[in-house]
CSV table of C-alpha atoms in Angstrom, one decimal:
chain,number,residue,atom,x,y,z
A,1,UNK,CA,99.1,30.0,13.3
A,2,UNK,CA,99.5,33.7,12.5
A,3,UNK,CA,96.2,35.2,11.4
A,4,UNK,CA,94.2,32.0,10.8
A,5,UNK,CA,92.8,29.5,13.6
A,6,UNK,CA,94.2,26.1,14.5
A,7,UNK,CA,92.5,23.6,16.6
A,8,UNK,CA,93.6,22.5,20.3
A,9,UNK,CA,94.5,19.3,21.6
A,10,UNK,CA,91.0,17.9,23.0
A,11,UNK,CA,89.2,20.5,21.2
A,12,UNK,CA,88.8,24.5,20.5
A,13,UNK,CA,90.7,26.6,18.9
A,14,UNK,CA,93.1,28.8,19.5
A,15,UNK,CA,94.9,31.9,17.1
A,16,UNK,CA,97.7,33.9,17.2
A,17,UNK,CA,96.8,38.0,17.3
A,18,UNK,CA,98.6,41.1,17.6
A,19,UNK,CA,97.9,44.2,19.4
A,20,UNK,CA,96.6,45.8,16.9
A,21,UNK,CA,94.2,42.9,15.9
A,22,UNK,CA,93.3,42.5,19.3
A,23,UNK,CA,92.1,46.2,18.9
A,24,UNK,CA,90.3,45.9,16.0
A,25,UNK,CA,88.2,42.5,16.9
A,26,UNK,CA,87.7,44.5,20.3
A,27,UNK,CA,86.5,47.7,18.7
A,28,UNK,CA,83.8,45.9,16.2
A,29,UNK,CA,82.6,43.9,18.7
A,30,UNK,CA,81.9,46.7,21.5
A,31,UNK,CA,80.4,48.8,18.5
A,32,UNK,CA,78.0,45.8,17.3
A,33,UNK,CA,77.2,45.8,21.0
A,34,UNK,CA,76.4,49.1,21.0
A,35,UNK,CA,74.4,48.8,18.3
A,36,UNK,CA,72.2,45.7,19.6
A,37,UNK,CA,71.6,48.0,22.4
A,38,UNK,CA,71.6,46.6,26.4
A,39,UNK,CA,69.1,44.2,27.5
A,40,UNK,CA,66.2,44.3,30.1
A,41,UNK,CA,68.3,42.9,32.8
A,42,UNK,CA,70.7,46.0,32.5
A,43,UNK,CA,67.6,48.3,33.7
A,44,UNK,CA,68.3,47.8,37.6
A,45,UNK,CA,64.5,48.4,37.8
A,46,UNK,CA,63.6,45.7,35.4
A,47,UNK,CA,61.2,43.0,37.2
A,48,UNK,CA,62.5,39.5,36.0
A,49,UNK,CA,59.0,38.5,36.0
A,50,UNK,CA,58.0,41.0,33.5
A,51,UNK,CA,60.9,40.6,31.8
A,52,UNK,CA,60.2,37.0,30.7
A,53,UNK,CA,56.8,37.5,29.1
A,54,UNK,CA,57.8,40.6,27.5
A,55,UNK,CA,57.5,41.1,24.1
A,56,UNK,CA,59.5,42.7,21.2
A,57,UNK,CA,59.1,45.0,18.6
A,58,UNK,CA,56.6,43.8,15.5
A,59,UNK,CA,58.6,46.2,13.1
A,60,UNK,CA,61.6,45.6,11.7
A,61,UNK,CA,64.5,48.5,12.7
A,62,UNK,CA,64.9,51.3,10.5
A,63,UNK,CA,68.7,50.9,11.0
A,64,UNK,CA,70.0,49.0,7.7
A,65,UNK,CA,72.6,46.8,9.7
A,66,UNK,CA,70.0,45.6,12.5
A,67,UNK,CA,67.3,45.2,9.2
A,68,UNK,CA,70.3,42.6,8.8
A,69,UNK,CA,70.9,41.1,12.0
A,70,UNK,CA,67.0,40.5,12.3
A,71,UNK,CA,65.8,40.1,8.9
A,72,UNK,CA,62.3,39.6,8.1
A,73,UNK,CA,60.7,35.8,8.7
A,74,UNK,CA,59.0,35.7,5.9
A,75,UNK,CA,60.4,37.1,2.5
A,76,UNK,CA,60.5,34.3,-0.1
A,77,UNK,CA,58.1,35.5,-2.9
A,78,UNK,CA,57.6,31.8,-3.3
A,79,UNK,CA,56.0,31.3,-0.1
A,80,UNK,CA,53.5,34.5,-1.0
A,81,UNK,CA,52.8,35.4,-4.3
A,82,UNK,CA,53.2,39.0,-5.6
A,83,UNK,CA,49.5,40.0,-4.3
A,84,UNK,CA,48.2,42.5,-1.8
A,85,UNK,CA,46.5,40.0,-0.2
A,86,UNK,CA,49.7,37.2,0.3
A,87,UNK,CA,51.9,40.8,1.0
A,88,UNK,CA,49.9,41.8,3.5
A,89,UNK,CA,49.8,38.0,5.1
A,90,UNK,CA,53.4,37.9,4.9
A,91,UNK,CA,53.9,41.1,6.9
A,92,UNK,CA,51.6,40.0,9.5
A,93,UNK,CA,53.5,37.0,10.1
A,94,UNK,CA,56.9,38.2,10.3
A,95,UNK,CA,55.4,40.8,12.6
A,96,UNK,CA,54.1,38.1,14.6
A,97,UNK,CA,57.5,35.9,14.4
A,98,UNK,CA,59.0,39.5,15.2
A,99,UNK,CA,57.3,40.4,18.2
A,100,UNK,CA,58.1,36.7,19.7
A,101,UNK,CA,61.7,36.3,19.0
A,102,UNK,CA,63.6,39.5,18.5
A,103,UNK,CA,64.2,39.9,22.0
A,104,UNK,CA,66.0,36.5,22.8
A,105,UNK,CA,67.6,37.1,19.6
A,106,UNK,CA,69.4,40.1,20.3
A,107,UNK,CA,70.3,38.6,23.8
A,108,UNK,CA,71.5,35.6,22.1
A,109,UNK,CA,74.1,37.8,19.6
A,110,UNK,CA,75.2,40.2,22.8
A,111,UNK,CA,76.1,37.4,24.8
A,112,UNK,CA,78.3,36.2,21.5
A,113,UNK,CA,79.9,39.7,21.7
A,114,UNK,CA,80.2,39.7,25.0
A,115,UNK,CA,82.3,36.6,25.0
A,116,UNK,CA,84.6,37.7,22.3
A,117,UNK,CA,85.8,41.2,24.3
A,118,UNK,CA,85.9,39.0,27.5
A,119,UNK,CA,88.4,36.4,25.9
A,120,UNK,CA,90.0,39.2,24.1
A,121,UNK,CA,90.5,40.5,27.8
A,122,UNK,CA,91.7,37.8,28.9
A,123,UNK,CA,94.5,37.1,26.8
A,124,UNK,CA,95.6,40.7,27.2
A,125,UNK,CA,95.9,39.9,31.1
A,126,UNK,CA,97.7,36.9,30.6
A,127,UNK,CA,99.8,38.7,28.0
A,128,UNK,CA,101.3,41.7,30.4
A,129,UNK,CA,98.2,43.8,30.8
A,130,UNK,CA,98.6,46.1,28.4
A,131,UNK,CA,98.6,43.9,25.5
A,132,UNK,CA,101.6,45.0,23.7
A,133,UNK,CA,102.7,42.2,21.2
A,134,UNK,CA,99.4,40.7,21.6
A,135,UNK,CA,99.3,37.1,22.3
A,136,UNK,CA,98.1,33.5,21.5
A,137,UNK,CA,94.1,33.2,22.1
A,138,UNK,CA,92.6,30.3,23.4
A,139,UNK,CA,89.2,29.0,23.2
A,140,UNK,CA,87.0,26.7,24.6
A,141,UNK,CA,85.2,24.4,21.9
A,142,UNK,CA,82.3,26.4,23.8
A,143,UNK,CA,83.8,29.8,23.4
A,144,UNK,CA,85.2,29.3,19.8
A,145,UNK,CA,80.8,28.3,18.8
A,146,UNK,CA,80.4,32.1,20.2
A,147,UNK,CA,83.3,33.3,18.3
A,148,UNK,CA,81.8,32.1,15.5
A,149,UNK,CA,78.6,33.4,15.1
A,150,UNK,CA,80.2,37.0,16.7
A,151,UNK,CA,82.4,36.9,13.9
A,152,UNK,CA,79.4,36.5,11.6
A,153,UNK,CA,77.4,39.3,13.2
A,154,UNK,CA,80.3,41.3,12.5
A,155,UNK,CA,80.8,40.6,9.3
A,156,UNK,CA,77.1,41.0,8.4
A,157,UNK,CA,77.0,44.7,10.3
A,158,UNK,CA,80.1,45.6,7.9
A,159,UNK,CA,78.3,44.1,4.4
A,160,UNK,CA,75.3,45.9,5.4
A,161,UNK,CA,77.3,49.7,6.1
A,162,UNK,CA,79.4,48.9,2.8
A,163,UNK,CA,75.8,47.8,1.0
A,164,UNK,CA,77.1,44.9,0.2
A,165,UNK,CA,74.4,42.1,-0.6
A,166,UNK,CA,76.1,39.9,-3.4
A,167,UNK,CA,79.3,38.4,-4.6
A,168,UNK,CA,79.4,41.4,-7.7
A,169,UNK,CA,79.5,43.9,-4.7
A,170,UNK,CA,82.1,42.2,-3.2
A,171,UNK,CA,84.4,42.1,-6.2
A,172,UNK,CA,83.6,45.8,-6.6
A,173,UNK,CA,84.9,46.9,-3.1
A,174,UNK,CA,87.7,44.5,-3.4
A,175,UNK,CA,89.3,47.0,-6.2
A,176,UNK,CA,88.6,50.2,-4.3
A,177,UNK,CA,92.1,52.6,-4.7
A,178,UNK,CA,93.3,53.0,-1.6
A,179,UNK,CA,92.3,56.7,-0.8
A,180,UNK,CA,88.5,55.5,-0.9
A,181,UNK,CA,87.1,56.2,2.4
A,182,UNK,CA,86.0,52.8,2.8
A,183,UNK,CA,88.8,50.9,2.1
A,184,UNK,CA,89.2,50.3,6.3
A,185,UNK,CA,86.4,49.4,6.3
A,186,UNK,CA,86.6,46.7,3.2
A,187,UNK,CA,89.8,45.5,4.4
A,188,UNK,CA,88.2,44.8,7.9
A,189,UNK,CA,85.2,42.7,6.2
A,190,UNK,CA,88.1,40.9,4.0
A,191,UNK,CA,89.9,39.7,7.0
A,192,UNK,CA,87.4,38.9,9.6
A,193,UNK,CA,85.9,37.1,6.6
A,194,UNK,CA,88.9,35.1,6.6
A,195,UNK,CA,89.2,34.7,10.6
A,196,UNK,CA,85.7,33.4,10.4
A,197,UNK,CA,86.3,30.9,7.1
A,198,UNK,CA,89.7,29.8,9.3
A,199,UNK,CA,87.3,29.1,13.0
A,200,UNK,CA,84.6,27.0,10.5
A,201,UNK,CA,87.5,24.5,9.2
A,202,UNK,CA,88.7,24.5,12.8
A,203,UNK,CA,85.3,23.4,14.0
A,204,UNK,CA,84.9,21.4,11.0
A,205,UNK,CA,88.0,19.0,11.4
């Protein structure tokens, strides 16, 4: 079981994680939680009323990683030719799509983040409380869908800060010596990558 998961009797999945694993999953998940940003309901002020029938941004974020959290709708030249016209058509509907969806979107992906420090919580409890040795996680087959696309999140926020949008990229970082700066950073992607391809067979099976 060490470093890959393993489905559970009746269902879920469950993996085997050390303390400094533990850390690491922790720490990318509070920082892509940072970076989502808090939602309306965090405002103690915030009217739920309000809240319901309020509406996004139209632009896309300046921030390369959120750019790919919460891509563009419509971006496939096929769909609208290479003219000023079809260009500027395209950019008023993603706007639109934008303005309608962004907001449940990022709700959506800090609830997934959410979950994975809360189990990762969790299993430090039951493990001693200070998580020394780490511990065998457990998940829900509800819980291990949120791991899942938290784990992608992740991953995607690391490709996007290593600019990494094909396989040729990949292969490039993967031979990085090992006094490059980013070589944390690629080894990170490498094995949540792997964490990730484990939980889909899991889920698969």
């Amino acid at each position: 079981m060490p470093g890959t998961f393993e489905p559970l009797p009746g269902g879920g999945a469950a993996v085997a994680l050390d303390d400094v694993e533990i850390s690491i999953i922790r720490s990318l998940a509070a920082q892509l939680l940072e970076l989502i940003g808090p939602g309306p309901a965090e405002d103690a002020s915030a009217d739920p009323l309000a809240e319901l029938f309020a509406e996004g941004p139209s632009e896309p974020p300046s921030d390369p990683v959120l750019r790919r959290l919460f891509p563009d709708a419509y971006t496939d030249p096929s769909e609208f030719p290479d003219t000023a016209e079809q260009a500027e058509e395209a950019r008023a509907y993603s706007s639109e799509f934008r303005r309608y969806t962004e907001n449940d979107l990022r709700a959506g992906k800090r609830d997934n983040a959410l979950a994975v420090i809360r189990s990762l919580d969790e299993l430090t409890i039951e493990s001693g409380g200070d998580g020394v040795g780490g511990g065998v996680l457990k998940l829900t087959p509800e819980r291990s869908v949120l791991w899942l696309k938290a784990l992608n999140d992740i991953r995607l926020a690391i490709a996007a800060r290593l600019d990494i949008t094909d396989e040729e990229d990949s292969e490039i970082l993967y031979r990085l010596p090992d006094t490059d700066e980013r070589k944390p950073l690629v080894m990170a992607y490498l094995w949540i990558g792997g964490l990730q391809e484990s939980l889909v067979e899991t889920l698969s099976d």
